[in-house]
Short mmCIF file of C-alpha atoms in Angstrom, two decimals:
data_model
loop_
_atom_site.label_atom_id
_atom_site.label_comp_id
_atom_site.label_asym_id
_atom_site.label_seq_id
_atom_site.Cartn_x
_atom_site.Cartn_y
_atom_site.Cartn_z
CA MET A 1 0.00 0.01 0.00
CA PRO A 2 2.39 2.73 -1.22
CA ARG A 3 -0.14 5.60 -1.28
CA TRP A 4 -3.33 6.41 0.60
CA TRP A 5 -5.87 9.13 1.44
CA ASP A 6 -6.43 10.73 4.82
CA THR A 7 -8.51 13.61 6.13
CA PRO A 8 -6.57 16.73 7.16
CA ALA A 9 -5.35 16.67 10.75
CA GLY A 10 -7.89 17.86 13.27
CA THR A 11 -10.84 17.73 10.90
CA TYR A 12 -13.74 15.40 10.22
CA SER A 13 -14.95 15.91 6.69
CA ARG A 14 -15.33 14.35 3.30
CA THR A 15 -12.18 16.06 2.07
CA TRP A 16 -9.16 13.82 1.63
CA GLU A 17 -5.46 14.51 1.18
CA LEU A 18 -3.00 12.31 -0.69
CA HIS A 19 -0.13 10.70 1.16
CA ASP A 20 2.84 9.17 -0.64
CA GLY A 21 4.70 6.45 1.22
CA PRO A 22 8.02 6.49 -0.68
CA GLY A 23 8.12 10.31 -0.25
CA ASP A 24 7.81 10.03 3.53
CA ALA A 25 9.19 6.74 4.72
CA GLU A 26 8.67 7.46 8.42
CA ALA A 27 4.94 8.22 7.98
CA TRP A 28 4.65 5.18 5.69
CA MET A 29 6.03 2.89 8.34
CA ASP A 30 3.95 4.44 11.07
CA THR A 31 0.80 4.03 8.99
CA ALA A 32 1.63 0.46 8.01
CA TYR A 33 2.04 -0.67 11.62
CA GLU A 34 -0.86 1.16 13.20
CA ASP A 35 -4.08 -0.77 13.87
CA GLN A 36 -6.27 1.47 11.80
CA THR A 37 -8.23 1.41 8.54
CA VAL A 38 -6.39 3.19 5.73
CA VAL A 39 -8.40 4.60 2.87
CA THR A 40 -6.93 3.90 -0.57
CA GLN A 41 -9.73 5.07 -2.86
CA VAL A 42 -12.24 7.95 -2.60
CA ALA A 43 -15.15 8.59 -5.02
CA GLY A 44 -13.55 6.06 -7.43
CA VAL A 45 -10.15 7.86 -7.40
CA HIS A 46 -7.38 5.47 -6.29
CA ALA A 47 -4.41 6.99 -4.45
CA ASP A 48 -2.11 5.10 -6.90
CA HIS A 49 -3.45 7.26 -9.79
CA ALA A 50 -3.58 10.69 -8.11
CA GLU A 51 -1.17 13.56 -8.75
CA ALA A 52 0.96 14.83 -5.88
CA GLY A 53 -0.86 17.41 -3.82
CA THR A 54 -4.29 16.17 -4.95
CA VAL A 55 -7.27 16.72 -2.66
CA VAL A 56 -10.54 14.87 -3.36
CA LYS A 57 -14.01 14.97 -1.90
CA GLY A 58 -16.47 12.17 -1.50
CA ARG A 59 -17.08 8.80 0.15
CA PRO A 60 -14.33 6.20 0.54
CA THR A 61 -14.76 3.35 -1.96
CA SER A 62 -11.89 1.09 -0.89
CA SER A 63 -9.50 0.73 2.01
CA SER A 64 -7.14 -1.56 3.85
CA THR A 65 -9.15 -2.64 6.85
CA LEU A 66 -7.62 -2.33 10.29
CA PRO A 67 -5.74 -5.56 10.99
CA SER A 68 -7.52 -6.35 14.26
CA LEU A 69 -10.92 -6.18 12.57
CA VAL A 70 -9.76 -8.49 9.78
CA VAL A 71 -8.67 -11.10 12.30
CA GLN A 72 -11.90 -10.54 14.29
CA MET A 73 -13.97 -11.36 11.17
CA PHE A 74 -11.85 -14.45 10.51
CA ARG A 75 -12.60 -15.63 14.04
CA HIS A 76 -16.32 -15.11 13.56
CA ALA A 77 -16.09 -17.14 10.34
CA GLU A 78 -14.37 -19.95 12.32
CA ILE A 79 -11.80 -20.51 9.57
CA HIS A 80 -10.03 -23.82 10.08
CA ASP A 81 -7.35 -26.02 8.55
CA GLY A 82 -8.35 -27.45 5.18
CA ALA A 83 -11.13 -24.89 4.60
CA ASP A 84 -11.71 -23.36 1.22
CA VAL A 85 -12.38 -19.69 1.94
CA LEU A 86 -13.93 -16.90 -0.11
CA ASP A 87 -12.62 -13.46 0.88
CA VAL A 88 -15.13 -10.87 -0.28
CA ALA A 89 -13.67 -7.44 -1.09
CA THR A 90 -10.01 -7.81 -1.97
CA GLY A 91 -9.19 -4.14 -1.31
CA SER A 92 -5.45 -3.84 -0.72
CA GLY A 93 -5.10 -7.64 -0.56
CA TYR A 94 -4.24 -7.74 3.12
CA SER A 95 -6.96 -10.14 4.18
CA ALA A 96 -6.19 -12.44 1.24
CA ALA A 97 -2.54 -12.32 2.28
CA LEU A 98 -3.31 -13.49 5.83
CA LEU A 99 -5.50 -16.28 4.58
CA ALA A 100 -3.02 -17.51 1.98
CA ARG A 101 -0.25 -17.51 4.55
CA ARG A 102 -2.37 -19.43 7.03
CA LEU A 103 -4.18 -21.89 4.72
CA GLY A 104 -2.09 -22.03 1.53
CA ASP A 105 -2.68 -20.28 -1.80
CA GLY A 106 -4.95 -23.04 -3.20
CA ARG A 107 -7.50 -22.66 -0.40
CA VAL A 108 -8.15 -18.95 -0.91
CA THR A 109 -10.28 -17.05 -3.43
CA SER A 110 -10.57 -13.29 -3.17
CA VAL A 111 -13.03 -11.20 -5.23
CA ASP A 112 -13.55 -7.44 -5.73
CA VAL A 113 -15.86 -5.52 -8.01
CA ASP A 114 -13.03 -3.15 -9.02
CA PRO A 115 -10.62 -4.60 -11.63
CA TYR A 116 -7.77 -2.30 -10.70
CA LEU A 117 -7.87 -3.36 -7.01
CA VAL A 118 -7.69 -6.96 -8.08
CA GLU A 119 -4.79 -6.29 -10.51
CA ALA A 120 -2.79 -4.28 -7.95
CA ALA A 121 -3.41 -6.77 -5.15
CA ALA A 122 -2.37 -9.78 -7.28
CA VAL A 123 0.91 -8.08 -8.23
CA ARG A 124 1.74 -7.09 -4.67
CA LEU A 125 0.78 -10.51 -3.26
CA ASP A 126 2.99 -12.19 -5.87
CA ALA A 127 5.88 -9.93 -4.84
CA VAL A 128 5.77 -11.45 -1.33
CA GLY A 129 5.38 -14.96 -2.59
CA LEU A 130 1.62 -15.39 -2.17
CA ARG A 131 -0.61 -16.48 -5.04
CA PRO A 132 -4.23 -16.97 -3.98
CA LYS A 133 -6.87 -16.79 -6.66
CA VAL A 134 -7.78 -13.12 -7.02
CA LEU A 135 -10.69 -12.28 -9.32
CA ALA A 136 -12.68 -9.30 -10.53
CA ALA A 137 -16.28 -10.18 -9.74
CA ASP A 138 -19.44 -8.65 -8.30
CA ALA A 139 -19.80 -10.61 -5.12
CA THR A 140 -23.57 -10.07 -5.08
CA GLY A 141 -23.77 -12.11 -8.37
CA PRO A 142 -22.62 -15.60 -9.31
CA LEU A 143 -19.49 -16.80 -7.56
CA PRO A 144 -16.58 -18.80 -8.99
CA GLY A 145 -16.70 -21.97 -6.87
CA GLU A 146 -17.90 -23.57 -3.65
CA TYR A 147 -16.55 -22.73 -0.21
CA ASP A 148 -16.44 -23.89 3.38
CA CYS A 149 -16.23 -20.33 4.68
CA ILE A 150 -17.29 -16.98 3.27
CA VAL A 151 -16.05 -13.89 5.11
CA SER A 152 -16.83 -10.38 3.92
CA MET A 153 -14.90 -7.14 4.29
CA VAL A 154 -17.83 -5.17 2.81
CA SER A 155 -21.33 -4.85 4.24
CA VAL A 156 -24.42 -6.35 2.56
CA ARG A 157 -28.20 -6.08 2.71
CA PRO A 158 -29.60 -8.67 2.44
CA VAL A 159 -27.15 -11.62 2.26
CA PRO A 160 -26.57 -12.31 -1.48
CA ALA A 161 -28.39 -15.51 -2.53
CA SER A 162 -25.18 -16.48 -4.46
CA TRP A 163 -23.30 -16.76 -1.20
CA LEU A 164 -25.79 -19.36 0.09
CA ALA A 165 -25.63 -21.20 -3.22
CA ALA A 166 -21.83 -21.28 -3.11
CA LEU A 167 -21.59 -22.27 0.58
CA ARG A 168 -21.03 -25.96 1.09
CA SER A 169 -23.25 -27.97 3.42
CA GLY A 170 -22.19 -27.21 6.98
CA GLY A 171 -20.26 -24.16 5.75
CA ARG A 172 -20.26 -20.83 7.54
CA LEU A 173 -20.51 -17.20 6.60
CA ALA A 174 -19.63 -14.01 8.47
CA ALA A 175 -20.84 -10.64 7.28
CA VAL A 176 -21.94 -7.16 8.40
CA ILE A 177 -25.39 -5.79 7.55
CA ALA A 178 -25.04 -2.64 5.48
CA ASN A 179 -25.33 0.67 7.31
CA THR A 180 -25.22 -1.05 10.69
CA SER A 181 -22.63 -2.45 13.05
CA LEU A 182 -24.30 -5.90 13.14
CA ILE A 183 -22.17 -8.93 12.49
CA VAL A 184 -24.25 -11.90 11.36
CA THR A 185 -22.76 -15.41 11.40
CA ALA A 186 -24.64 -18.42 10.12
CA GLY A 187 -24.16 -22.05 9.11
CA LYS A 188 -25.51 -23.56 5.93
CA CYS A 189 -28.74 -25.58 6.38
CA ASP A 190 -30.04 -28.50 4.32
CA ASP A 191 -32.82 -26.35 2.80
CA GLY A 192 -30.24 -24.02 1.21
CA GLY A 193 -30.62 -21.26 3.79
CA ALA A 194 -28.50 -20.63 6.88
CA GLU A 195 -29.04 -20.26 10.60
CA GLY A 196 -27.02 -18.41 13.25
CA ARG A 197 -27.13 -15.18 15.22
CA VAL A 198 -26.15 -11.58 15.48
CA GLU A 199 -22.84 -11.65 17.36
CA TRP A 200 -22.22 -9.83 20.62
CA ASP A 201 -19.71 -7.70 18.76
CA ARG A 202 -19.69 -4.87 16.28
CA ALA A 203 -18.00 -3.79 13.12
CA MET A 204 -18.66 -1.44 10.22
CA PHE A 205 -17.73 -1.80 6.56
CA MET A 206 -18.44 0.10 3.34
CA PRO A 207 -21.49 -1.30 1.56
CA THR A 208 -21.18 -3.21 -1.69
CA ARG A 209 -21.16 -1.20 -4.89
CA SER A 210 -21.49 -2.01 -8.59
CA GLY A 211 -19.59 0.87 -10.14
CA ARG A 212 -16.49 2.95 -9.42
CA ASP A 213 -18.39 5.11 -6.95
CA TYR A 214 -21.63 4.98 -5.02
CA PRO A 215 -24.68 6.52 -6.63
CA PRO A 216 -25.71 9.97 -5.38
CA GLY A 217 -27.36 9.73 -1.97
CA ILE A 218 -30.27 11.66 -0.52
CA ARG A 219 -28.32 14.15 1.58
CA GLY A 220 -29.41 16.89 -0.83
CA LEU A 221 -32.90 16.49 0.60
CA PHE A 222 -31.68 18.29 3.75
CA ASP A 223 -31.56 21.55 1.78
CA THR A 224 -35.20 21.36 0.77
CA VAL A 225 -36.50 21.01 4.35
CA TRP A 226 -33.74 22.68 6.28
CA ASP A 227 -35.98 25.26 8.06
CA ALA A 228 -39.40 23.98 6.97
CA GLU A 229 -42.27 24.57 9.34
CA GLY A 230 -43.46 20.95 9.32
CA GLU A 231 -46.83 19.35 8.93
CA GLU A 232 -46.71 18.45 12.58
CA VAL A 233 -44.94 20.32 15.38
CA THR A 234 -44.67 18.62 18.80
CA ARG A 235 -42.60 18.48 21.94
CA GLY A 236 -40.17 15.52 22.03
CA ARG A 237 -39.84 13.15 24.92
CA TYR A 238 -36.08 12.84 24.97
CA PRO A 239 -33.10 15.20 24.52
CA VAL A 240 -31.62 15.84 21.07
CA LEU A 241 -28.64 13.66 20.30
CA ASP A 242 -26.20 12.86 17.57
CA VAL A 243 -27.59 9.49 16.43
CA THR A 244 -24.56 8.56 14.34
CA TYR A 245 -22.26 8.96 17.35
CA ASN A 246 -23.50 5.64 18.62
CA TRP A 247 -23.44 1.93 17.70
CA ASP A 248 -26.83 0.51 18.59
CA LEU A 249 -29.28 3.35 17.86
CA PRO A 250 -28.44 3.74 14.17
CA ALA A 251 -28.28 -0.01 13.75
CA MET A 252 -31.79 -0.47 15.18
CA LEU A 253 -33.13 2.44 13.12
CA GLU A 254 -31.67 0.88 9.95
CA VAL A 255 -33.41 -2.42 10.76
CA VAL A 256 -36.81 -0.92 11.51
CA CYS A 257 -36.72 2.02 9.04
CA PRO A 258 -33.86 1.61 6.55
CA GLY A 259 -32.41 4.45 4.61
CA ILE A 260 -32.56 7.41 7.02
CA GLU A 261 -29.80 10.04 6.72
CA HIS A 262 -28.80 12.16 9.70
CA HIS A 263 -27.35 15.61 10.33
CA TYR A 264 -26.42 17.03 13.70
CA GLU A 265 -25.02 20.34 14.90
CA GLU A 266 -24.38 22.04 18.25
CA GLY A 267 -23.91 25.78 18.66
CA ASP A 268 -21.56 27.57 21.00
CA ASP A 269 -24.64 28.36 23.17
CA GLY A 270 -25.41 24.67 23.63
CA ARG A 271 -28.34 24.65 21.19
CA ARG A 272 -28.56 21.28 19.53
CA THR A 273 -30.30 20.51 16.22
CA ALA A 274 -30.74 17.07 14.67
CA ARG A 275 -32.23 16.50 11.24
CA MET A 276 -33.43 13.28 9.59
CA VAL A 277 -34.45 12.69 5.95
CA HIS A 278 -35.63 9.66 4.01
CA ALA A 279 -35.94 8.98 0.28
CA ASP A 280 -39.74 8.65 0.61
CA GLY A 281 -39.91 12.34 1.48
CA SER A 282 -40.19 11.96 5.25
CA TRP A 283 -38.18 14.39 7.37
CA ALA A 284 -37.74 15.62 10.93
CA ARG A 285 -35.94 18.44 12.71
CA ALA A 286 -35.56 18.57 16.49
CA THR A 287 -34.08 21.59 18.30
CA ALA A 288 -33.41 22.23 21.97
CA LEU A 289 -31.06 24.02 24.31
CA SER A 290 -28.75 21.47 25.92
CA ASP A 291 -30.82 18.55 27.25
CA ASP A 292 -34.18 20.29 27.30
CA PRO A 293 -37.14 18.60 25.63
CA PRO A 294 -36.92 19.50 21.95
CA THR A 295 -39.34 21.16 19.60
CA VAL A 296 -39.86 18.69 16.76
CA HIS A 297 -40.96 19.56 13.20
CA GLN A 298 -41.92 16.62 10.95
CA GLY A 299 -43.30 16.07 7.48
CA GLY A 300 -43.82 13.51 4.80
CA PRO A 301 -45.52 10.09 4.96
CA ARG A 302 -43.70 8.92 8.15
CA ARG A 303 -42.78 10.59 11.41
CA LEU A 304 -39.08 9.82 11.59
CA TRP A 305 -38.49 11.42 15.02
CA ASP A 306 -41.36 9.35 16.46
CA VAL A 307 -39.59 6.22 15.12
CA LEU A 308 -36.38 7.26 16.85
CA ASP A 309 -38.22 8.00 20.15
CA GLU A 310 -39.85 4.53 20.02
CA VAL A 311 -36.43 2.96 19.71
CA ARG A 312 -35.09 5.07 22.58
CA HIS A 313 -38.08 4.25 24.70
CA HIS A 314 -37.54 0.52 24.15
CA TRP A 315 -33.91 0.95 25.17
CA LEU A 316 -34.88 2.74 28.44
CA GLN A 317 -37.66 0.29 29.18
CA HIS A 318 -35.62 -2.85 28.67
CA GLY A 319 -32.11 -1.66 29.41
CA GLU A 320 -30.86 -2.67 25.96
CA LEU A 321 -31.92 -3.06 22.32
CA PRO A 322 -32.73 -6.59 21.14
CA LEU A 323 -30.34 -6.72 18.17
CA ARG A 324 -27.19 -8.29 19.52
CA GLY A 325 -27.53 -11.95 20.38
CA ALA A 326 -30.65 -12.23 18.22
CA HIS A 327 -31.30 -15.50 16.40
CA ALA A 328 -30.80 -15.12 12.65
CA ARG A 329 -32.53 -17.31 10.06
CA ILE A 330 -31.48 -16.60 6.49
CA THR A 331 -33.68 -17.99 3.74
CA PRO A 332 -32.18 -19.17 0.41
CA ASP A 333 -32.99 -15.82 -1.21
CA GLY A 334 -30.84 -14.03 1.37
CA THR A 335 -33.62 -12.53 3.51
CA ILE A 336 -32.63 -12.31 7.17
CA HIS A 337 -35.22 -13.00 9.84
CA LEU A 338 -34.20 -11.89 13.34
CA ARG A 339 -35.76 -12.95 16.62
CA ARG A 340 -34.97 -12.35 20.24
CA GLY A 341 -37.67 -13.04 22.78
CA ARG A 342 -40.91 -11.48 21.49
CA TRP A 343 -39.09 -9.07 19.19
CA THR A 344 -38.82 -9.92 15.46
CA ALA A 345 -37.54 -8.11 12.39
CA THR A 346 -36.94 -8.90 8.76
CA ILE A 347 -34.04 -7.59 6.68
CA GLY A 348 -34.82 -8.11 3.00
#
């Protein structure tokens, strides 16, 4: 990984600066040996192809996952001697390298939707004497073989049906549900589906994509309702919070009402404002000073802040949300059915 992208020091934004390893050997070594995710591609622009001094804006589209998380996912997949493993999302090739060193080249297949990532990873793996099968393929479509374990370094929703078809009887998969921190592990069943659970653990990965970049999102909808009066104006039950600065709340929201985008800001005077938008035209804005009960404006076909308050109420009432540890049943088409106690949900 000779070049990578990073956000400017002290900022949190979608602006990325290019770093060149050979041009700064000390920073290169520090980055290589830190347990962190290192972004290699942003908005379809790979660091290998960028001019010196380039700054780009957009969402990361590939990275080298932090080493501890790679190993964590391998543990969840219960990879064992003699297993044929599919590594989904080649990225820099790091996860394929670990698998090939541990199991042998012939046991490892790694796929990525981006032909350049596959090409670069194969060359660099070969340079260190590792030659797993590395292929350009859309992991949500047909897969090139059958496997005892499938482990994914991208997130999916639902589980691709092709994974279940390619998983051998008794095989095991480990994946994260897109836009959540939920790790689902499951073993192949005789009916072609799989059964397992949501692990008592958490991870986040970029979602799968089909092109060089992700399609435009719905964040532009914030502009159209930024200060709108709202079809309904009420007083909220709970303080305004930054939903995304959390693991379980956004995961639960994505299960019960997928596709919500969030925006949060806090002024110097302590005034907090949280906004929510959805592609169906639903929106919400909650404003309050510090932890006072907020004034909530909502519009569209659904009341998004009410959905959030229902989730928060369940959390307060039961002391936790029911996601982690939930039983997971995956049907052959990839639909995930979750159950914990009386609570059920479907991720299709």
